[in-house]
């Protein structure tokens, strides 16, 4: 298939950890690469946010990245991108008129909007993965939500007009059905994890003199709940908390980092909390493997790659029972789901796990097994491909089947 992926703010080539660069960038990059491995021709369309970027570049993993001009060629917060989606859609339309994809997979609601505007008149089938939903964000953030006011309305329209919606977890399905989207037009395909990169340590060399280590990872934004992790640490003695994420490796000037440091001081744990800033994705497995427990305490989480990455590294996770974690973390088997968002409840779960090495090891092994059994990008690409293929008109499907029988690579198909 010729697959176009649209990811307006999250380039698969961006560095991770900044305000708007995290899971979506990883998801798009890894899914594009895995679909290329399955013989598809994949182009990712993202907004040009720098004058230095080429119009078009082939990533080392074989997918094409097209930088579409829309608004100033400079970083812009994702919540401020809506006014530029008309231009973005016009750019997509120009590309797709000249070079038509078989199907478009949009990531995030604004990509969904631009995709519907561009693909609709060209009658190209569309799939949208919202990742985060405006209704959920509004529910949790209330007046602190910086999304455009029209987001929830537009999201509902996109979900109704796209040919199919891919939800990343069952919690999202519930939300979509509540929004009036028929269940038959929704499939669940989770995010995956790179199992070559994220692997358990070869030999665990336990150092009984070392103090316990908790690791928390994510963009430095309040909803990630690092404040809760810090507050919980006050009741977990002899243990340090490493927090990774931020625009740079030095986050001394970062407003959220300052707030978190103040909270650490207020709880008397400033000497046991380290904000290490942005950690390269290549170094992430080492950081996660250095933990006794990976702590994920967001207020809500559409999917959440970090627990999956920790699981693949064989590290048990303590997570708040929200969003995607309800699917990925099996409570009492691969980690602990905390149902009450209180420092006492989080601290209790962490203390018990730190005190029981046997349970930690068992959870870690089950976690790695689960990551392998369900969440390889190869498997996620197969599941995504099944959804995309189901939307192709009959002649295209037939031609694909013929090509597959020939043993030839799936390639360009012109509809007649
Ligand atoms: N990440 C990273 N370096 C950092 C912070 C985060 O590589 O300093 C990566 C992390 O390993 C994960 C992604 O960014 O792959 C965050 O994804 P998640 O789904 O947990 O959160 P989101 O950013 O989507 O809210």
PDB file of C-alpha atoms in Angstrom, residues 9-257:
ATOM      1  CA  UNK A   9       3.115  18.847  15.235  1.00  0.00           C
ATOM      2  CA  UNK A  10       5.040  15.678  15.984  1.00  0.00           C
ATOM      3  CA  UNK A  11       7.806  14.959  13.510  1.00  0.00           C
ATOM      4  CA  UNK A  12       9.218  11.432  13.592  1.00  0.00           C
ATOM      5  CA  UNK A  13      12.664  13.059  13.329  1.00  0.00           C
ATOM      6  CA  UNK A  14      12.359  15.362  16.405  1.00  0.00           C
ATOM      7  CA  UNK A  15      14.278  15.091  19.698  1.00  0.00           C
ATOM      8  CA  UNK A  16      12.071  13.876  22.565  1.00  0.00           C
ATOM      9  CA  UNK A  17      11.173  15.204  25.992  1.00  0.00           C
ATOM     10  CA  UNK A  18      10.163  18.773  25.111  1.00  0.00           C
ATOM     11  CA  UNK A  19       6.704  20.207  25.814  1.00  0.00           C
ATOM     12  CA  UNK A  20       5.222  18.849  22.597  1.00  0.00           C
ATOM     13  CA  UNK A  21       7.677  16.111  21.638  1.00  0.00           C
ATOM     14  CA  UNK A  22       7.007  12.717  23.156  1.00  0.00           C
ATOM     15  CA  UNK A  23       4.888   9.657  22.514  1.00  0.00           C
ATOM     16  CA  UNK A  24       3.363  10.750  19.221  1.00  0.00           C
ATOM     17  CA  UNK A  25       6.785  11.296  17.644  1.00  0.00           C
ATOM     18  CA  UNK A  26       7.907   7.821  18.753  1.00  0.00           C
ATOM     19  CA  UNK A  27       4.633   6.230  17.663  1.00  0.00           C
ATOM     20  CA  UNK A  28       4.675   7.749  14.179  1.00  0.00           C
ATOM     21  CA  UNK A  29       8.360   6.987  13.604  1.00  0.00           C
ATOM     22  CA  UNK A  30       8.161   3.373  14.777  1.00  0.00           C
ATOM     23  CA  UNK A  31       4.883   2.589  13.021  1.00  0.00           C
ATOM     24  CA  UNK A  32       6.143   4.120   9.762  1.00  0.00           C
ATOM     25  CA  UNK A  33       9.337   2.054   9.997  1.00  0.00           C
ATOM     26  CA  UNK A  34       7.448  -1.166  10.788  1.00  0.00           C
ATOM     27  CA  UNK A  35       5.052  -0.608   7.860  1.00  0.00           C
ATOM     28  CA  UNK A  36       8.043  -0.033   5.549  1.00  0.00           C
ATOM     29  CA  UNK A  37       9.467  -3.347   6.814  1.00  0.00           C
ATOM     30  CA  UNK A  38       6.237  -4.995   5.713  1.00  0.00           C
ATOM     31  CA  UNK A  39       6.784  -3.713   2.180  1.00  0.00           C
ATOM     32  CA  UNK A  40       4.630  -0.595   2.210  1.00  0.00           C
ATOM     33  CA  UNK A  41       5.538   2.786   0.787  1.00  0.00           C
ATOM     34  CA  UNK A  42       5.130   5.254   3.666  1.00  0.00           C
ATOM     35  CA  UNK A  43       5.294   9.060   3.650  1.00  0.00           C
ATOM     36  CA  UNK A  44       4.899  11.078   6.845  1.00  0.00           C
ATOM     37  CA  UNK A  45       3.608  14.644   6.430  1.00  0.00           C
ATOM     38  CA  UNK A  46       4.519  17.050   9.215  1.00  0.00           C
ATOM     39  CA  UNK A  47       4.553  20.844   9.575  1.00  0.00           C
ATOM     40  CA  UNK A  48       7.774  22.622   8.645  1.00  0.00           C
ATOM     41  CA  UNK A  49       8.915  24.165  11.946  1.00  0.00           C
ATOM     42  CA  UNK A  50      12.370  25.339  10.872  1.00  0.00           C
ATOM     43  CA  UNK A  51      13.894  26.940   7.792  1.00  0.00           C
ATOM     44  CA  UNK A  52      16.747  24.409   7.966  1.00  0.00           C
ATOM     45  CA  UNK A  53      14.588  21.409   7.091  1.00  0.00           C
ATOM     46  CA  UNK A  54      14.600  19.915   3.581  1.00  0.00           C
ATOM     47  CA  UNK A  55      11.223  19.742   1.774  1.00  0.00           C
ATOM     48  CA  UNK A  56      11.478  16.030   1.619  1.00  0.00           C
ATOM     49  CA  UNK A  57      13.868  13.553   3.233  1.00  0.00           C
ATOM     50  CA  UNK A  58      14.123   9.792   3.544  1.00  0.00           C
ATOM     51  CA  UNK A  59      14.584   8.647   7.135  1.00  0.00           C
ATOM     52  CA  UNK A  60      17.168   5.928   7.852  1.00  0.00           C
ATOM     53  CA  UNK A  61      14.283   3.483   8.403  1.00  0.00           C
ATOM     54  CA  UNK A  62      13.084   3.948   4.828  1.00  0.00           C
ATOM     55  CA  UNK A  63      10.004   6.146   5.172  1.00  0.00           C
ATOM     56  CA  UNK A  64       9.782   9.588   3.614  1.00  0.00           C
ATOM     57  CA  UNK A  65       9.245  12.717   5.721  1.00  0.00           C
ATOM     58  CA  UNK A  66       7.646  15.666   3.935  1.00  0.00           C
ATOM     59  CA  UNK A  67       7.840  19.067   5.636  1.00  0.00           C
ATOM     60  CA  UNK A  68       4.706  20.963   4.688  1.00  0.00           C
ATOM     61  CA  UNK A  69       4.840  24.768   4.973  1.00  0.00           C
ATOM     62  CA  UNK A  70       1.996  26.063   7.187  1.00  0.00           C
ATOM     63  CA  UNK A  71       2.497  29.180   9.278  1.00  0.00           C
ATOM     64  CA  UNK A  72       5.913  30.495  10.303  1.00  0.00           C
ATOM     65  CA  UNK A  73       8.752  27.963   9.839  1.00  0.00           C
ATOM     66  CA  UNK A  74       9.472  28.023  13.578  1.00  0.00           C
ATOM     67  CA  UNK A  75       8.414  26.046  16.658  1.00  0.00           C
ATOM     68  CA  UNK A  76       4.812  26.820  17.620  1.00  0.00           C
ATOM     69  CA  UNK A  77       2.967  25.257  20.584  1.00  0.00           C
ATOM     70  CA  UNK A  78       0.660  22.545  19.294  1.00  0.00           C
ATOM     71  CA  UNK A  79      -2.394  24.201  20.836  1.00  0.00           C
ATOM     72  CA  UNK A  80      -1.710  27.302  18.701  1.00  0.00           C
ATOM     73  CA  UNK A  81      -1.535  25.477  15.377  1.00  0.00           C
ATOM     74  CA  UNK A  82      -5.229  25.453  14.489  1.00  0.00           C
ATOM     75  CA  UNK A  83      -5.143  28.690  12.400  1.00  0.00           C
ATOM     76  CA  UNK A  84      -2.503  27.093  10.163  1.00  0.00           C
ATOM     77  CA  UNK A  85      -4.386  23.875   9.454  1.00  0.00           C
ATOM     78  CA  UNK A  86      -6.034  25.369   6.340  1.00  0.00           C
ATOM     79  CA  UNK A  87      -2.613  25.975   4.778  1.00  0.00           C
ATOM     80  CA  UNK A  88      -1.419  22.600   5.994  1.00  0.00           C
ATOM     81  CA  UNK A  89      -4.429  20.934   4.333  1.00  0.00           C
ATOM     82  CA  UNK A  90      -3.760  22.859   1.105  1.00  0.00           C
ATOM     83  CA  UNK A  91      -0.177  21.526   1.128  1.00  0.00           C
ATOM     84  CA  UNK A  92      -1.410  17.953   1.692  1.00  0.00           C
ATOM     85  CA  UNK A  93      -3.933  18.333  -1.110  1.00  0.00           C
ATOM     86  CA  UNK A  94      -1.244  19.513  -3.506  1.00  0.00           C
ATOM     87  CA  UNK A  95       0.966  16.517  -2.686  1.00  0.00           C
ATOM     88  CA  UNK A  96      -1.855  13.984  -2.851  1.00  0.00           C
ATOM     89  CA  UNK A  97      -3.249  15.358  -6.114  1.00  0.00           C
ATOM     90  CA  UNK A  98       0.171  14.908  -7.714  1.00  0.00           C
ATOM     91  CA  UNK A  99       0.941  11.627  -5.992  1.00  0.00           C
ATOM     92  CA  UNK A 100      -2.096   9.873  -4.598  1.00  0.00           C
ATOM     93  CA  UNK A 101      -1.767   7.602  -1.556  1.00  0.00           C
ATOM     94  CA  UNK A 102      -4.080   4.570  -1.181  1.00  0.00           C
ATOM     95  CA  UNK A 103      -5.000   5.547   2.352  1.00  0.00           C
ATOM     96  CA  UNK A 104      -4.213   8.252   4.927  1.00  0.00           C
ATOM     97  CA  UNK A 105      -3.638   7.653   8.643  1.00  0.00           C
ATOM     98  CA  UNK A 106      -3.850  10.880  10.684  1.00  0.00           C
ATOM     99  CA  UNK A 107      -2.424  11.225  14.198  1.00  0.00           C
ATOM    100  CA  UNK A 108      -3.957  13.749  16.638  1.00  0.00           C
ATOM    101  CA  UNK A 109      -7.096  15.772  16.023  1.00  0.00           C
ATOM    102  CA  UNK A 110      -5.532  18.666  14.091  1.00  0.00           C
ATOM    103  CA  UNK A 111      -3.915  16.216  11.670  1.00  0.00           C
ATOM    104  CA  UNK A 112      -7.355  14.623  11.405  1.00  0.00           C
ATOM    105  CA  UNK A 113      -8.857  17.968  10.475  1.00  0.00           C
ATOM    106  CA  UNK A 114      -6.270  18.757   7.785  1.00  0.00           C
ATOM    107  CA  UNK A 115      -6.581  15.186   6.491  1.00  0.00           C
ATOM    108  CA  UNK A 116     -10.355  15.370   6.141  1.00  0.00           C
ATOM    109  CA  UNK A 117     -10.071  18.726   4.351  1.00  0.00           C
ATOM    110  CA  UNK A 118      -7.475  17.407   1.897  1.00  0.00           C
ATOM    111  CA  UNK A 119      -8.504  13.768   1.433  1.00  0.00           C
ATOM    112  CA  UNK A 120     -12.282  14.312   1.305  1.00  0.00           C
ATOM    113  CA  UNK A 121     -12.428  15.984  -2.143  1.00  0.00           C
ATOM    114  CA  UNK A 122      -9.922  13.445  -3.484  1.00  0.00           C
ATOM    115  CA  UNK A 123     -11.980  10.530  -2.102  1.00  0.00           C
ATOM    116  CA  UNK A 124      -8.970   8.973  -0.371  1.00  0.00           C
ATOM    117  CA  UNK A 125      -9.951   6.689   2.557  1.00  0.00           C
ATOM    118  CA  UNK A 126      -8.966   8.066   5.972  1.00  0.00           C
ATOM    119  CA  UNK A 127      -8.235   6.704   9.424  1.00  0.00           C
ATOM    120  CA  UNK A 128      -7.650   8.834  12.478  1.00  0.00           C
ATOM    121  CA  UNK A 129      -5.871   8.037  15.734  1.00  0.00           C
ATOM    122  CA  UNK A 130      -6.690  10.796  18.202  1.00  0.00           C
ATOM    123  CA  UNK A 131      -4.205   9.676  20.912  1.00  0.00           C
ATOM    124  CA  UNK A 132      -5.578  12.317  23.290  1.00  0.00           C
ATOM    125  CA  UNK A 133      -9.212  13.394  23.249  1.00  0.00           C
ATOM    126  CA  UNK A 134     -10.344  16.949  23.967  1.00  0.00           C
ATOM    127  CA  UNK A 135     -13.248  15.828  26.164  1.00  0.00           C
ATOM    128  CA  UNK A 136     -10.879  13.915  28.432  1.00  0.00           C
ATOM    129  CA  UNK A 137      -8.402  16.783  28.578  1.00  0.00           C
ATOM    130  CA  UNK A 138     -11.154  19.279  29.411  1.00  0.00           C
ATOM    131  CA  UNK A 139     -12.525  16.958  32.121  1.00  0.00           C
ATOM    132  CA  UNK A 140      -9.123  16.742  33.818  1.00  0.00           C
ATOM    133  CA  UNK A 141      -7.669  20.170  33.171  1.00  0.00           C
ATOM    134  CA  UNK A 142     -10.800  22.350  33.223  1.00  0.00           C
ATOM    135  CA  UNK A 143      -9.827  26.003  32.829  1.00  0.00           C
ATOM    136  CA  UNK A 144      -6.111  25.069  32.610  1.00  0.00           C
ATOM    137  CA  UNK A 145      -6.757  23.345  29.271  1.00  0.00           C
ATOM    138  CA  UNK A 146      -5.000  25.412  26.599  1.00  0.00           C
ATOM    139  CA  UNK A 147      -6.651  23.613  23.652  1.00  0.00           C
ATOM    140  CA  UNK A 148      -8.656  25.751  21.218  1.00  0.00           C
ATOM    141  CA  UNK A 149     -12.257  26.082  22.447  1.00  0.00           C
ATOM    142  CA  UNK A 150     -13.590  24.415  19.311  1.00  0.00           C
ATOM    143  CA  UNK A 151     -11.515  21.261  19.849  1.00  0.00           C
ATOM    144  CA  UNK A 152     -14.194  18.932  21.206  1.00  0.00           C
ATOM    145  CA  UNK A 153     -16.695  19.943  18.516  1.00  0.00           C
ATOM    146  CA  UNK A 154     -14.175  19.533  15.700  1.00  0.00           C
ATOM    147  CA  UNK A 155     -12.994  16.221  17.132  1.00  0.00           C
ATOM    148  CA  UNK A 156     -16.514  14.840  17.035  1.00  0.00           C
ATOM    149  CA  UNK A 157     -16.887  15.963  13.406  1.00  0.00           C
ATOM    150  CA  UNK A 158     -13.579  14.377  12.433  1.00  0.00           C
ATOM    151  CA  UNK A 159     -14.442  11.115  14.186  1.00  0.00           C
ATOM    152  CA  UNK A 160     -17.770  11.023  12.326  1.00  0.00           C
ATOM    153  CA  UNK A 161     -16.349  11.871   8.914  1.00  0.00           C
ATOM    154  CA  UNK A 162     -13.202   9.683   8.959  1.00  0.00           C
ATOM    155  CA  UNK A 163     -13.738   6.242   7.469  1.00  0.00           C
ATOM    156  CA  UNK A 164     -12.380   4.596  10.603  1.00  0.00           C
ATOM    157  CA  UNK A 165     -10.981   5.476  14.024  1.00  0.00           C
ATOM    158  CA  UNK A 166      -8.075   3.632  15.611  1.00  0.00           C
ATOM    159  CA  UNK A 167      -8.141   3.940  19.398  1.00  0.00           C
ATOM    160  CA  UNK A 168      -4.944   3.108  21.265  1.00  0.00           C
ATOM    161  CA  UNK A 169      -6.703   1.603  24.308  1.00  0.00           C
ATOM    162  CA  UNK A 170     -10.092   0.398  25.523  1.00  0.00           C
ATOM    163  CA  UNK A 171     -10.598   3.465  27.705  1.00  0.00           C
ATOM    164  CA  UNK A 172     -10.497   5.583  24.537  1.00  0.00           C
ATOM    165  CA  UNK A 173     -13.118   3.339  22.911  1.00  0.00           C
ATOM    166  CA  UNK A 174     -15.490   4.103  25.783  1.00  0.00           C
ATOM    167  CA  UNK A 175     -14.918   7.829  25.246  1.00  0.00           C
ATOM    168  CA  UNK A 176     -15.434   7.591  21.473  1.00  0.00           C
ATOM    169  CA  UNK A 177     -18.663   5.622  21.869  1.00  0.00           C
ATOM    170  CA  UNK A 178     -19.844   8.280  24.339  1.00  0.00           C
ATOM    171  CA  UNK A 179     -19.127  10.839  21.602  1.00  0.00           C
ATOM    172  CA  UNK A 180     -21.573   8.990  19.365  1.00  0.00           C
ATOM    173  CA  UNK A 181     -19.093   7.090  17.176  1.00  0.00           C
ATOM    174  CA  UNK A 182     -20.484   3.660  16.239  1.00  0.00           C
ATOM    175  CA  UNK A 183     -18.410   0.849  17.785  1.00  0.00           C
ATOM    176  CA  UNK A 184     -18.109  -0.914  14.409  1.00  0.00           C
ATOM    177  CA  UNK A 185     -16.096   2.056  13.061  1.00  0.00           C
ATOM    178  CA  UNK A 186     -13.557   1.826  15.891  1.00  0.00           C
ATOM    179  CA  UNK A 187     -10.647  -0.616  16.196  1.00  0.00           C
ATOM    180  CA  UNK A 188      -8.149  -0.817  19.035  1.00  0.00           C
ATOM    181  CA  UNK A 189      -4.517  -0.896  18.007  1.00  0.00           C
ATOM    182  CA  UNK A 190      -2.166   0.028  20.841  1.00  0.00           C
ATOM    183  CA  UNK A 191       1.213   1.710  20.532  1.00  0.00           C
ATOM    184  CA  UNK A 192       4.179  -0.634  20.511  1.00  0.00           C
ATOM    185  CA  UNK A 193       7.700  -0.757  21.881  1.00  0.00           C
ATOM    186  CA  UNK A 194      11.042  -1.308  20.174  1.00  0.00           C
ATOM    187  CA  UNK A 195      12.035  -4.658  21.644  1.00  0.00           C
ATOM    188  CA  UNK A 196      15.567  -4.523  20.300  1.00  0.00           C
ATOM    189  CA  UNK A 197      16.209  -1.221  21.994  1.00  0.00           C
ATOM    190  CA  UNK A 198      14.261  -1.885  25.195  1.00  0.00           C
ATOM    191  CA  UNK A 199      15.510  -5.187  26.634  1.00  0.00           C
ATOM    192  CA  UNK A 200      16.044  -6.550  30.126  1.00  0.00           C
ATOM    193  CA  UNK A 201      19.584  -6.272  31.492  1.00  0.00           C
ATOM    194  CA  UNK A 202      21.704  -9.347  30.781  1.00  0.00           C
ATOM    195  CA  UNK A 203      22.586  -9.978  34.423  1.00  0.00           C
ATOM    196  CA  UNK A 204      21.032  -8.150  37.310  1.00  0.00           C
ATOM    197  CA  UNK A 205      23.871  -7.353  39.696  1.00  0.00           C
ATOM    198  CA  UNK A 206      22.111  -6.415  42.899  1.00  0.00           C
ATOM    199  CA  UNK A 207      24.058  -4.074  45.145  1.00  0.00           C
ATOM    200  CA  UNK A 208      22.518  -4.382  48.624  1.00  0.00           C
ATOM    201  CA  UNK A 209      24.210  -1.180  49.782  1.00  0.00           C
ATOM    202  CA  UNK A 210      22.661   0.945  47.054  1.00  0.00           C
ATOM    203  CA  UNK A 211      19.572   2.890  48.017  1.00  0.00           C
ATOM    204  CA  UNK A 212      16.323   2.240  46.163  1.00  0.00           C
ATOM    205  CA  UNK A 213      15.787   4.039  42.883  1.00  0.00           C
ATOM    206  CA  UNK A 214      12.534   5.170  41.331  1.00  0.00           C
ATOM    207  CA  UNK A 215      12.548   6.533  37.787  1.00  0.00           C
ATOM    208  CA  UNK A 216       9.800   8.710  36.295  1.00  0.00           C
ATOM    209  CA  UNK A 217       9.922   9.848  32.651  1.00  0.00           C
ATOM    210  CA  UNK A 218       7.871  12.241  30.566  1.00  0.00           C
ATOM    211  CA  UNK A 219       7.413  15.681  29.108  1.00  0.00           C
ATOM    212  CA  UNK A 220       7.744  18.256  31.896  1.00  0.00           C
ATOM    213  CA  UNK A 221       4.077  19.202  32.014  1.00  0.00           C
ATOM    214  CA  UNK A 222       1.825  19.196  35.103  1.00  0.00           C
ATOM    215  CA  UNK A 223      -0.459  16.428  33.845  1.00  0.00           C
ATOM    216  CA  UNK A 224       2.398  13.923  34.048  1.00  0.00           C
ATOM    217  CA  UNK A 225       1.940  14.049  37.833  1.00  0.00           C
ATOM    218  CA  UNK A 226       5.594  14.237  38.865  1.00  0.00           C
ATOM    219  CA  UNK A 227       4.354  16.306  41.823  1.00  0.00           C
ATOM    220  CA  UNK A 228       2.478  13.258  43.115  1.00  0.00           C
ATOM    221  CA  UNK A 229       5.589  11.093  42.730  1.00  0.00           C
ATOM    222  CA  UNK A 230       7.618  13.628  44.734  1.00  0.00           C
ATOM    223  CA  UNK A 231       5.003  13.865  47.464  1.00  0.00           C
ATOM    224  CA  UNK A 232       4.895  10.064  47.691  1.00  0.00           C
ATOM    225  CA  UNK A 233       8.697   9.899  48.009  1.00  0.00           C
ATOM    226  CA  UNK A 234       8.424  11.603  51.395  1.00  0.00           C
ATOM    227  CA  UNK A 235       6.969   8.324  52.733  1.00  0.00           C
ATOM    228  CA  UNK A 236       9.466   6.051  50.977  1.00  0.00           C
ATOM    229  CA  UNK A 237      12.682   6.217  52.988  1.00  0.00           C
ATOM    230  CA  UNK A 238      16.170   5.564  51.687  1.00  0.00           C
ATOM    231  CA  UNK A 239      15.116   5.903  48.053  1.00  0.00           C
ATOM    232  CA  UNK A 240      15.884   8.405  45.295  1.00  0.00           C
ATOM    233  CA  UNK A 241      13.618   9.601  42.508  1.00  0.00           C
ATOM    234  CA  UNK A 242      15.062  10.420  39.086  1.00  0.00           C
ATOM    235  CA  UNK A 243      12.799  12.500  36.847  1.00  0.00           C
ATOM    236  CA  UNK A 244      13.750  12.605  33.152  1.00  0.00           C
ATOM    237  CA  UNK A 245      12.197  14.950  30.590  1.00  0.00           C
ATOM    238  CA  UNK A 246      12.330  18.567  29.488  1.00  0.00           C
ATOM    239  CA  UNK A 247      13.359  20.706  26.556  1.00  0.00           C
ATOM    240  CA  UNK A 248      17.077  20.294  27.316  1.00  0.00           C
ATOM    241  CA  UNK A 249      19.423  18.335  29.554  1.00  0.00           C
ATOM    242  CA  UNK A 250      19.728  21.412  31.762  1.00  0.00           C
ATOM    243  CA  UNK A 251      16.271  22.244  33.081  1.00  0.00           C
ATOM    244  CA  UNK A 252      17.354  24.759  35.728  1.00  0.00           C
ATOM    245  CA  UNK A 253      15.351  27.506  33.953  1.00  0.00           C
ATOM    246  CA  UNK A 254      12.301  25.390  33.204  1.00  0.00           C
ATOM    247  CA  UNK A 255       9.165  26.684  34.987  1.00  0.00           C
ATOM    248  CA  UNK A 256       7.735  23.217  35.672  1.00  0.00           C
ATOM    249  CA  UNK A 257      11.122  21.987  36.914  1.00  0.00           C
TER     250      UNK A 257
END
